[in-house]
Every structure is written in structure tokens, then in C-alpha cells.
């Protein structure tokens, strides 16, 4: 079933699919995915039933951060293809009622962007103020803020006698949103893409655009909502455009501001509170801790009830920055299929818009590589900084195996054959050896595959209003093994029961409706829950 996208808020019933172009499908043998590769797989995505594709950045870029360092917002990175390829992708996707959601990186650009090259020329260059500068001596940076990928947030330019600010790598200078001319250029660029027919935008680290370095404010700065309202008014004026803002610093109250109906800024947010639950308190993502299930349930409950009638959220457990969830919260060994389906059931039964990350629908897993085979700059900087700080190298590697971003970036596994059918050349990042059994071809041949389970989940969401409208009630909140919840509208009800562990679990304390489940990951039901069992009843 296809959505009517002329309807306002169509995206509340939609399911999106994220493509990391570099790793999706190569067609010219250079070992790097490309736009023609994506076009060649549109029928596959259509079969899955998705309504839109969030495309990680495809613009011109030196690729220091795999395209999140853009040097020309209106040109395609040639290794991915041409502008004609992009137009063809938008057109071919539209024919299948699939919208293309472009990744907009508005917080920073590349140090090779002409704006920055101009800005470097002199303090009175017209582009100088497009960036964030502070005077200094090259010895002591303006403050001790540390960049996301390691090192100081300040890089010195001797001939200017100034430091520039970069939240991420030094090659990703932050843009100065205080400057109205810069903002206007960004809006014009966005209109260019709207004109090309994209269906919306994912806004990279959008809660960081209103920074105040003096007060060490990067996220949620004082002018953030003013900037977002202007952006929305000037650039996202069409009805039907969908916008999703990446906001690591979002809590429920902030998310209401981003996505509420009265002060419309964005359609929805990507918030990350559930993603940070399995790390040590006060630590970073590398400081591993087991997931305590009641924490996950309470976190998701707070979002479900907090945004009800007041905003809109997105649902995800994977993306190009995160490890594979089946390895993280499921079981990527004996119960890979069961646990992948269970996690999907838990997530897709909730209110908000689900995002599937490439390979999730076939249960792709994490990878372990020797350090030198990783490509992500974050991994290499982490290893360097932590080993220098005295961490045991083996424990740093354990953190990388569990949390490194390259886990989610290994090439898409299409076949059991050479390079998993991703490329005829040498893949830019190693292909997971388990592609011999975990691959799309095998999934499509097996009626019980994870793929067909996702297909059913997507179809159910379109058929039943309870997915979109049902109120959420968490049952058994303190239970450490089972995630059980209800969704209710006046006429329709849903009960979701998930066993998060390998051990069996009882069912006799749950009121089960007298009907067959709409979906379950075991073909025959029993009177207790088997390893990673999931059931979704709709009644
Ligand atoms: C976002 C992206 C990530 C990137 C960072 C800097 O968090 O998802 O991949 O490295 O922004 O642009």
C-alpha cells in the first residue's frame, strides 16, 4: 500500500530507509558505492515497502568525514556520479512513490569550501565572517573545549592571528549562523534542492548551529529556535516536505519545541537518549556498560507519552554512526534472526516514524577488524588519544569493536558471492565475512527471513491507525527481561510482547487477547515466551 503524499503529515504514517551511499552498491568497480547503484536497487527497496530514502551526503567533498565535510553543496561528489544521476534517482524513486530525503550539513562545511578558502585570505574578506573566529597567539586556544573527533575545537591560522572554531574535525570549520548573509546562502542552496524535487531533508547536528563559544555553548544555544523558525519559513515552505533534525542534545521538552504544531520548525527529531543507556554514567560511548532493560523501557515511555499530541519523534536503533543493533542489544549468534525480529517489533509498534538503516532488514552484524583496516577518523583518533592517556590498547579495541562507526558502514551484503555483490573491485571498507550466509539474495528466498518480517511490519503500519494514533501504556515497567506495552485508540488496540533474553519467560501475568497475533517471530505459539520471542497483537 502506498501513501498519499499530498496529505499533510503523510510522513507520520511513513517508514524511511537510510542509505549510506559509499557502502550501498557500487556499479563501476572502484570499490565505492554510487548513485547508479542506488537506482539499480530501487525495486528492492520498493518491495520492502518504504516511503522515503534518507541519503547520507552525496555532495562534493574531500571525504575527510565521508561526505559530512561538504565543499560544494550544489555539486555531486564525482565518485558517486553526476547531477544527472541524482536527477534520475529522484525521478526513478518518485515513480515508485519513494521520496528522496537529502542530508543537509548546515552546522559546518569543509575547509576546502570556497567560502573557507576565501575566509582564510584576510580578516576583512567578505567570507571571513561566515565562520567563527577568535583572536589569539597560537599558544593558548580561546578555551579548552575539545572537538568531537579529538583535539581542541580551535585551530590556529598564523597569518590571521586567529583561531577558527570546529566542533568536529579541523577540516570541518563551523559556520557562523549569526551572519544573515550566510543564512541566506544556505536557504538559497536548499531551494535549489527543493527545485530538483527532493522530498525533504535530514539536518545534521542541527541543534548545534547557535553556538556561543565564550559560554562553551554548542548545543541548544539561545538563538537556536529563532534560527530554525527562520530556516523553516524561508526554505521549507512547501507543504509536504519532511524535515528531521539530528539533535543529540534533545530531551522531551526541547523536542516539543522542534516538532510541535504551533511553532513549527521541523517535522521530527532524531533524539539519542535511548542510544546512550548502555554506557557508563558520566562516560563516553566507548565506556561500555550492559543495557538494563527497565532503563530502555522508561526512556522510550517518556518519549511516547511526552510527545503525544505535542510533537513527533523518529524511531531508530541503527544509523551510520551506530553499531548494529542485533550485535548490541540482540544476539548475533544462535538467535540472530529471532532477536533482530524482536527488536524490530519492539520499535515499530511505537508511535513516531521508523527509520531502517541499510542492512538492518537482513540482520547485518558488527565487524572486528585490525586497527589499520578501519577507515573512520573517529576510531583512529580515539585509539591514539586513549592509548596516549594510558588506556590498555586491548580494551580500547574492545570499545572499537562494540561502538566504532565502521560497524555500520561495512558494505551492504547483497549476495554470498565475491565482495557480497557490492563491488567487482576492492571494497573501500572490508566486507563482513558472514555475507556468505547473511545477504539479500538468501533473505529474499526465505519466506521466514528478517526481510519479510520488516515488510510485514511496514505493511501493518499502513493498515492500522493504532500505529499512528494509539496512546502508549507501558506494562511491567520493572521487568528486566520482557518489554511489554499497549497502544490504544477508541476502536483499535495493540499489545506488544518482547523477550529480550535467551532465557524463556512467563506469559501468565499478561492479559493476552483471544486472537492470533498479527505478527510473531515463532511460527507456533506456546504458553511461555521462547528466546527473543516477540508477538504483536492487533485487536
Ligand atoms: C553527524 C553525522 C556524523 C558526522 C557528524 C559531523 O553526527 O551523523 O556522521 O560525522 O555529524 O558532521
XYZ file of C-alpha atoms and ligand atoms in Angstrom:
551
model
C 0.000 0.000 0.000
C 1.310 3.411 -0.933
C 0.847 6.658 0.962
C -0.911 9.667 -0.447
C 1.863 12.239 -0.136
C -0.378 15.165 -0.928
C -1.841 14.626 2.522
C -0.456 16.866 5.238
C 1.736 14.979 7.705
C 1.894 11.943 5.394
C 5.258 11.197 6.979
C 3.542 10.242 10.238
C 2.456 7.010 8.550
C 5.671 6.561 6.601
C 8.687 4.327 7.030
C 12.054 5.643 5.877
C 15.202 3.807 4.877
C 18.674 5.254 5.298
C 21.289 4.711 2.622
C 24.971 5.318 3.254
C 25.901 5.724 -0.421
C 29.543 4.800 -0.031
C 28.586 1.320 1.165
C 25.347 0.534 -0.642
C 26.045 -0.595 -4.214
C 29.000 0.038 -6.483
C 28.453 -0.134 -10.244
C 31.775 0.984 -11.718
C 34.206 -1.255 -9.853
C 36.018 1.447 -7.879
C 35.035 -0.167 -4.590
C 32.804 2.750 -3.577
C 29.030 2.775 -3.841
C 27.383 5.208 -6.243
C 24.097 6.767 -7.346
C 23.540 4.385 -10.285
C 23.950 1.610 -7.710
C 21.151 3.052 -5.626
C 18.933 3.397 -8.686
C 19.575 -0.255 -9.525
C 18.257 -1.252 -6.084
C 15.090 0.839 -6.008
C 12.916 -2.146 -6.862
C 14.347 -3.997 -3.876
C 13.506 -1.067 -1.600
C 10.077 -0.794 -3.140
C 9.488 -4.443 -2.381
C 10.360 -3.764 1.259
C 7.635 -1.126 1.193
C 9.449 2.018 2.330
C 8.173 5.521 1.534
C 11.376 7.531 1.532
C 15.147 7.270 1.447
C 17.356 9.364 3.681
C 20.511 9.632 1.643
C 23.667 10.368 3.642
C 25.624 13.219 1.971
C 26.281 12.925 -1.747
C 27.657 16.422 -2.368
C 31.158 17.369 -3.411
C 33.515 16.660 -0.536
C 37.133 15.802 0.257
C 35.637 12.914 2.308
C 37.566 13.558 5.499
C 34.352 12.598 7.313
C 32.777 10.558 4.489
C 30.881 13.448 2.962
C 29.885 15.263 6.165
C 32.542 17.768 5.094
C 30.964 19.459 2.080
C 32.973 21.626 -0.285
C 30.156 22.330 -2.771
C 26.523 21.966 -1.712
C 25.268 22.126 -5.278
C 27.502 19.559 -6.932
C 27.630 15.776 -6.642
C 30.799 14.056 -5.430
C 32.056 12.648 -8.771
C 32.865 9.216 -7.335
C 29.134 8.886 -6.591
C 28.068 10.102 -10.032
C 26.766 13.225 -11.699
C 23.940 15.683 -11.180
C 22.104 13.817 -13.969
C 22.394 10.616 -11.927
C 20.964 12.451 -8.940
C 18.063 13.789 -11.004
C 17.444 10.303 -12.332
C 17.475 8.891 -8.814
C 14.925 11.466 -7.634
C 12.768 10.750 -10.674
C 13.009 6.949 -10.523
C 12.303 6.971 -6.802
C 9.299 9.221 -7.293
C 7.907 6.791 -9.879
C 7.784 4.245 -7.028
C 6.324 6.821 -4.633
C 9.621 6.945 -2.730
C 10.827 10.394 -1.645
C 14.491 11.279 -1.532
C 15.479 12.955 1.728
C 18.753 14.812 1.360
C 21.264 15.105 4.205
C 21.906 18.786 4.863
C 25.064 19.615 6.760
C 24.429 23.192 7.841
C 26.488 23.376 11.022
C 29.825 23.204 9.234
C 31.334 22.757 5.796
C 34.687 21.532 4.509
C 37.872 23.565 4.890
C 38.065 23.166 1.090
C 34.772 25.001 0.548
C 35.399 28.219 -1.436
C 33.859 30.183 1.460
C 36.536 28.952 3.826
C 39.347 29.359 1.291
C 38.229 32.987 0.879
C 37.822 33.456 4.624
C 41.431 32.395 5.126
C 42.697 35.189 2.879
C 42.224 38.074 5.282
C 40.204 39.282 8.229
C 38.319 41.727 6.014
C 37.461 39.236 3.277
C 33.644 39.203 2.819
C 33.555 35.479 3.637
C 35.653 35.733 6.779
C 32.587 36.246 8.941
C 30.937 33.099 7.542
C 32.999 31.267 10.158
C 33.614 31.579 13.881
C 36.930 33.250 14.734
C 38.658 34.422 17.913
C 41.926 36.316 18.187
C 44.848 34.513 19.776
C 48.549 33.825 19.952
C 48.794 30.255 18.693
C 49.863 29.027 22.114
C 46.701 29.169 24.208
C 43.390 28.485 22.449
C 40.424 30.686 23.439
C 39.203 27.910 25.743
C 39.693 24.230 26.492
C 36.747 22.838 24.513
C 37.563 19.507 22.911
C 36.429 18.624 19.377
C 34.180 15.657 18.784
C 36.815 13.702 16.876
C 39.646 14.567 19.302
C 41.944 17.575 19.847
C 40.951 21.184 20.528
C 37.857 22.780 18.999
C 40.129 25.646 17.966
C 42.645 25.631 15.120
C 45.117 28.478 14.722
C 45.755 30.306 11.449
C 49.085 32.097 11.977
C 48.809 34.668 9.171
C 45.461 35.865 10.557
C 46.472 35.700 14.218
C 43.153 33.953 14.812
C 41.663 30.609 15.731
C 38.647 29.140 13.970
C 36.069 27.039 15.735
C 35.233 23.468 14.712
C 33.015 21.174 16.678
C 34.223 18.194 14.664
C 37.494 17.712 12.739
C 39.739 20.680 11.941
C 38.752 20.115 8.284
C 35.110 20.865 9.229
C 35.016 24.553 10.211
C 31.744 25.608 11.871
C 29.548 28.078 10.007
C 28.628 31.338 11.699
C 24.831 31.394 11.825
C 24.932 34.871 13.397
C 25.688 36.172 9.903
C 22.425 36.785 7.954
C 24.213 36.637 4.593
C 25.445 33.127 5.349
C 21.959 32.084 6.363
C 20.530 33.458 3.120
C 23.085 31.483 1.073
C 22.080 28.308 2.875
C 18.378 28.931 2.233
C 19.034 29.550 -1.461
C 21.003 26.316 -1.642
C 18.125 24.430 -0.014
C 15.668 25.945 -2.516
C 17.924 24.644 -5.301
C 17.383 21.106 -3.999
C 13.667 21.602 -3.448
C 13.569 22.674 -7.089
C 15.203 19.382 -8.068
C 12.294 17.540 -6.478
C 13.686 16.142 -3.234
C 11.013 15.237 -0.699
C 12.721 16.628 2.355
C 15.839 16.905 4.425
C 17.697 15.348 7.312
C 19.528 18.111 9.151
C 22.908 17.100 10.503
C 23.646 18.136 14.128
C 21.075 20.888 13.765
C 20.881 21.678 17.484
C 24.464 22.963 17.351
C 24.080 25.821 14.894
C 23.514 28.545 17.513
C 26.795 28.308 19.363
C 28.246 30.680 21.941
C 31.883 29.658 22.379
C 32.506 32.172 25.187
C 29.988 30.352 27.331
C 31.060 26.967 25.973
C 27.601 26.547 24.469
C 27.485 24.360 21.409
C 24.115 22.588 21.577
C 20.774 24.344 22.188
C 22.197 27.861 22.039
C 19.990 30.867 22.835
C 19.142 31.681 19.205
C 18.519 28.076 18.084
C 14.734 28.241 17.790
C 14.817 31.654 16.176
C 17.217 30.301 13.524
C 15.156 27.171 12.981
C 11.930 29.122 12.567
C 13.559 31.367 10.009
C 15.027 28.355 8.198
C 11.657 26.675 8.109
C 9.879 29.783 6.870
C 12.435 30.652 4.207
C 13.494 27.250 2.961
C 10.940 24.589 3.862
C 7.816 26.468 2.829
C 6.194 23.735 0.689
C 3.516 21.615 2.272
C 4.607 18.020 2.332
C 8.366 18.478 2.720
C 9.562 16.305 5.556
C 12.374 17.518 7.813
C 14.144 15.563 10.508
C 16.719 17.195 12.712
C 19.589 15.321 14.314
C 19.641 16.568 17.902
C 21.978 14.749 20.271
C 21.097 17.237 22.986
C 17.324 16.839 22.688
C 15.137 15.921 25.625
C 11.354 15.674 25.521
C 10.773 19.351 26.327
C 13.195 20.533 23.651
C 11.777 18.094 21.125
C 8.344 19.658 21.638
C 9.779 22.989 20.527
C 11.396 21.446 17.454
C 8.385 19.461 16.337
C 5.246 20.969 17.862
C 2.410 22.148 15.681
C 2.245 25.776 16.837
C 5.844 26.822 16.432
C 6.631 24.617 13.500
C 10.352 24.197 12.994
C 10.858 20.593 11.893
C 8.652 17.591 11.224
C 10.505 15.470 13.768
C 13.779 14.909 15.542
C 16.342 12.207 15.911
C 16.938 12.124 19.639
C 19.561 9.887 21.225
C 18.592 9.352 24.843
C 17.900 5.641 24.318
C 21.192 5.253 22.485
C 23.302 6.358 25.444
C 21.858 3.953 28.012
C 24.489 1.239 27.740
C 27.479 3.346 28.623
C 28.986 4.105 31.992
C 27.430 7.064 33.804
C 29.403 10.200 33.026
C 31.432 8.308 30.436
C 31.522 8.381 26.663
C 30.045 5.858 24.251
C 33.330 3.949 24.392
C 32.883 3.280 28.118
C 30.783 0.175 27.810
C 28.089 -0.963 30.212
C 25.350 -3.572 29.793
C 21.869 -2.390 28.867
C 19.472 -2.515 31.816
C 16.114 -3.153 30.133
C 13.937 -1.126 32.557
C 16.040 1.935 31.655
C 15.311 1.468 27.945
C 11.601 0.997 28.616
C 11.334 4.086 30.790
C 13.294 6.154 28.312
C 11.099 5.176 25.368
C 7.981 5.576 27.516
C 8.949 9.139 28.373
C 9.194 9.942 24.655
C 5.965 8.154 23.789
C 3.884 9.860 26.432
C 5.797 13.152 26.419
C 5.286 13.910 22.746
C 1.738 12.554 22.466
C -0.339 15.258 20.742
C 2.555 17.689 21.234
C 5.245 16.733 18.777
C 6.617 13.948 16.658
C 9.616 11.717 17.042
C 11.558 9.258 14.925
C 12.249 5.627 15.774
C 15.664 4.141 15.145
C 18.300 1.922 16.683
C 20.813 1.978 13.839
C 22.425 4.515 11.593
C 25.810 5.194 10.007
C 27.199 6.391 13.366
C 25.992 3.462 15.448
C 26.894 -0.195 15.842
C 24.492 -2.829 14.501
C 21.663 -3.278 16.975
C 21.431 -7.048 16.596
C 25.019 -7.245 17.877
C 24.373 -4.611 20.508
C 21.027 -5.430 22.134
C 20.187 -8.706 20.432
C 22.161 -11.867 19.851
C 24.198 -12.046 16.656
C 24.989 -15.734 17.141
C 22.441 -18.510 17.523
C 19.425 -16.186 17.835
C 20.325 -13.565 15.262
C 17.119 -13.949 13.269
C 14.820 -14.144 16.307
C 16.445 -11.219 18.090
C 16.564 -8.988 15.000
C 12.824 -9.551 14.510
C 12.142 -8.998 18.205
C 13.968 -5.651 18.226
C 12.112 -4.557 15.114
C 8.771 -5.484 16.696
C 9.557 -3.512 19.836
C 10.499 -0.422 17.852
C 7.972 -0.467 15.025
C 4.997 -0.855 17.359
C 5.699 2.558 18.848
C 4.268 5.901 17.808
C 6.561 8.048 15.557
C 8.267 7.464 12.213
C 10.586 4.430 11.891
C 13.923 4.585 10.069
C 15.552 1.387 8.844
C 19.278 1.557 8.232
C 20.650 -0.322 5.224
C 21.301 -3.959 6.093
C 19.173 -3.855 9.241
C 16.395 -5.539 7.277
C 18.613 -8.587 6.719
C 20.125 -8.562 10.207
C 23.650 -7.397 9.341
C 26.056 -7.544 12.283
C 29.082 -5.732 13.711
C 32.588 -6.493 12.459
C 36.015 -6.870 14.118
C 38.945 -5.597 12.105
C 42.626 -4.982 12.772
C 43.052 -1.295 13.628
C 44.700 -0.452 10.298
C 41.676 -1.733 8.334
C 39.300 0.793 9.904
C 38.739 3.982 7.917
C 36.725 6.202 10.280
C 38.765 9.093 11.612
C 36.917 8.906 14.921
C 38.230 5.371 15.528
C 41.838 6.291 14.790
C 41.737 9.446 16.881
C 40.170 7.566 19.771
C 42.851 4.875 19.670
C 45.623 7.464 19.541
C 44.189 9.610 22.354
C 43.221 6.777 24.698
C 46.465 4.835 24.323
C 48.393 8.083 24.905
C 46.287 8.644 28.016
C 47.364 5.259 29.383
C 44.402 3.005 28.468
C 45.174 -0.620 27.767
C 45.234 -0.983 23.927
C 43.264 -4.248 24.062
C 40.438 -2.582 25.986
C 40.399 0.316 23.516
C 39.989 -2.232 20.720
C 37.078 -3.806 22.607
C 35.388 -0.395 22.670
C 36.004 -0.005 18.950
C 34.564 -3.458 18.194
C 31.465 -2.577 20.184
C 30.926 1.054 19.214
C 33.096 2.037 16.257
C 31.151 3.740 13.487
C 32.611 1.449 10.826
C 30.427 -1.361 12.244
C 27.500 0.237 10.481
C 29.456 1.199 7.378
C 30.689 -2.139 6.038
C 29.347 -2.774 2.533
C 25.784 -3.901 2.046
C 25.625 -7.688 1.708
C 23.699 -8.484 -1.469
C 24.906 -11.991 -2.283
C 27.032 -14.841 -0.933
C 29.479 -14.244 -3.771
C 32.655 -12.220 -4.053
C 32.551 -8.923 -2.162
C 28.948 -9.730 -1.311
C 27.905 -8.413 -4.720
C 28.716 -4.900 -3.523
C 31.569 -4.290 -5.950
C 33.657 -6.031 -8.576
C 36.695 -4.118 -7.300
C 38.250 -3.769 -3.858
C 35.711 -2.508 -1.339
C 36.746 0.719 0.439
C 35.995 -0.951 3.793
C 36.176 -4.741 4.263
C 33.029 -6.744 3.558
C 31.876 -8.770 6.567
C 32.853 -12.421 6.065
C 29.423 -13.516 7.215
C 27.975 -12.339 3.885
C 28.152 -15.970 2.778
C 25.093 -16.599 4.928
C 23.717 -13.100 5.672
C 22.753 -11.490 2.387
C 19.802 -10.102 0.460
C 19.636 -12.927 -2.038
C 19.248 -15.510 0.737
C 16.752 -13.284 2.579
C 14.537 -12.942 -0.481
C 14.450 -16.702 -0.958
C 13.432 -17.458 2.618
C 9.799 -16.665 3.480
C 10.774 -16.572 7.185
C 13.574 -14.059 6.693
C 14.061 -10.853 8.624
C 13.409 -9.017 5.356
C 9.861 -10.334 5.022
C 9.249 -9.627 8.691
C 10.140 -5.968 8.162
C 7.970 -5.964 5.053
C 5.020 -7.112 7.171
C 5.723 -4.554 9.896
C 5.747 -1.787 7.300
C 2.518 -3.013 5.731
C 0.779 -3.278 9.114
C 1.677 0.331 9.920
C -0.146 1.431 6.782
C -3.211 -0.678 7.536
C -3.832 0.143 11.183
C -4.399 3.604 12.591
C -3.343 2.378 16.023
C 0.311 2.629 14.930
C -0.046 6.316 14.309
C -2.644 7.302 16.855
C -2.696 4.828 19.703
C -1.881 6.014 23.236
C 1.045 4.229 24.782
C 0.940 2.300 28.060
C 3.990 0.521 29.394
C 3.246 -2.731 31.245
C 5.604 -4.459 33.688
C 7.979 -1.467 33.832
C 10.431 -3.081 36.257
C 10.665 -6.422 34.468
C 14.288 -6.960 33.448
C 13.601 -9.392 30.653
C 10.302 -8.532 28.971
C 9.296 -5.349 27.155
C 5.501 -5.269 27.072
C 3.315 -2.368 26.030
C -0.129 -1.483 24.753
C -1.255 1.041 22.200
C -4.907 2.062 22.265
C -7.306 4.119 20.231
C -11.033 4.026 20.814
C -11.565 1.287 18.245
C -8.269 -0.447 17.863
C -5.730 -1.901 20.255
C -2.240 -3.294 20.090
C -0.304 -5.424 22.531
C 3.423 -5.933 22.007
C 5.326 -8.559 23.984
C 9.085 -8.951 23.604
C 11.531 -11.230 25.365
C 14.928 -9.511 25.379
C 16.830 -12.583 26.564
C 17.751 -16.089 25.600
C 16.093 -17.498 28.725
C 12.409 -18.378 28.438
C 9.960 -16.082 30.229
C 6.424 -16.461 31.563
C 3.293 -15.112 29.917
C 0.706 -15.842 32.617
C 0.900 -12.347 34.122
C -0.035 -10.712 30.812
C -3.607 -10.423 29.597
C -3.466 -11.879 26.096
C -6.306 -11.146 23.653
C -8.251 -14.081 22.267
C -6.902 -13.686 18.768
C -3.902 -14.756 16.732
C -1.001 -12.303 16.753
C -0.764 -10.082 13.691
C 2.942 -10.860 13.743
C 5.256 -13.127 15.680
C 8.777 -14.434 15.237
C 7.906 -18.049 16.134
C 5.603 -19.986 13.847
C 3.792 -21.787 16.636
C 2.683 -20.210 19.866
C 3.255 -21.718 23.269
C 2.175 -20.704 26.760
C 5.523 -19.120 27.614
C 7.987 -16.900 25.781
C 10.875 -18.560 23.998
C 14.323 -16.981 23.405
C 13.886 -13.466 21.999
C 10.245 -14.176 21.220
C 8.127 -11.272 20.028
C 4.400 -11.016 19.456
C 2.325 -8.183 18.180
C -1.439 -8.456 18.649
C -3.806 -6.045 16.951
C -7.429 -6.289 18.046
C 26.606 13.818 12.436
C 26.772 12.720 11.415
C 28.139 12.150 11.549
C 29.134 13.224 11.290
C 28.884 14.441 12.196
C 29.635 15.637 11.695
O 26.624 13.351 13.733
O 25.765 11.783 11.552
O 28.361 11.063 10.684
O 30.436 12.762 11.492
O 27.539 14.804 12.212
O 29.076 16.102 10.506
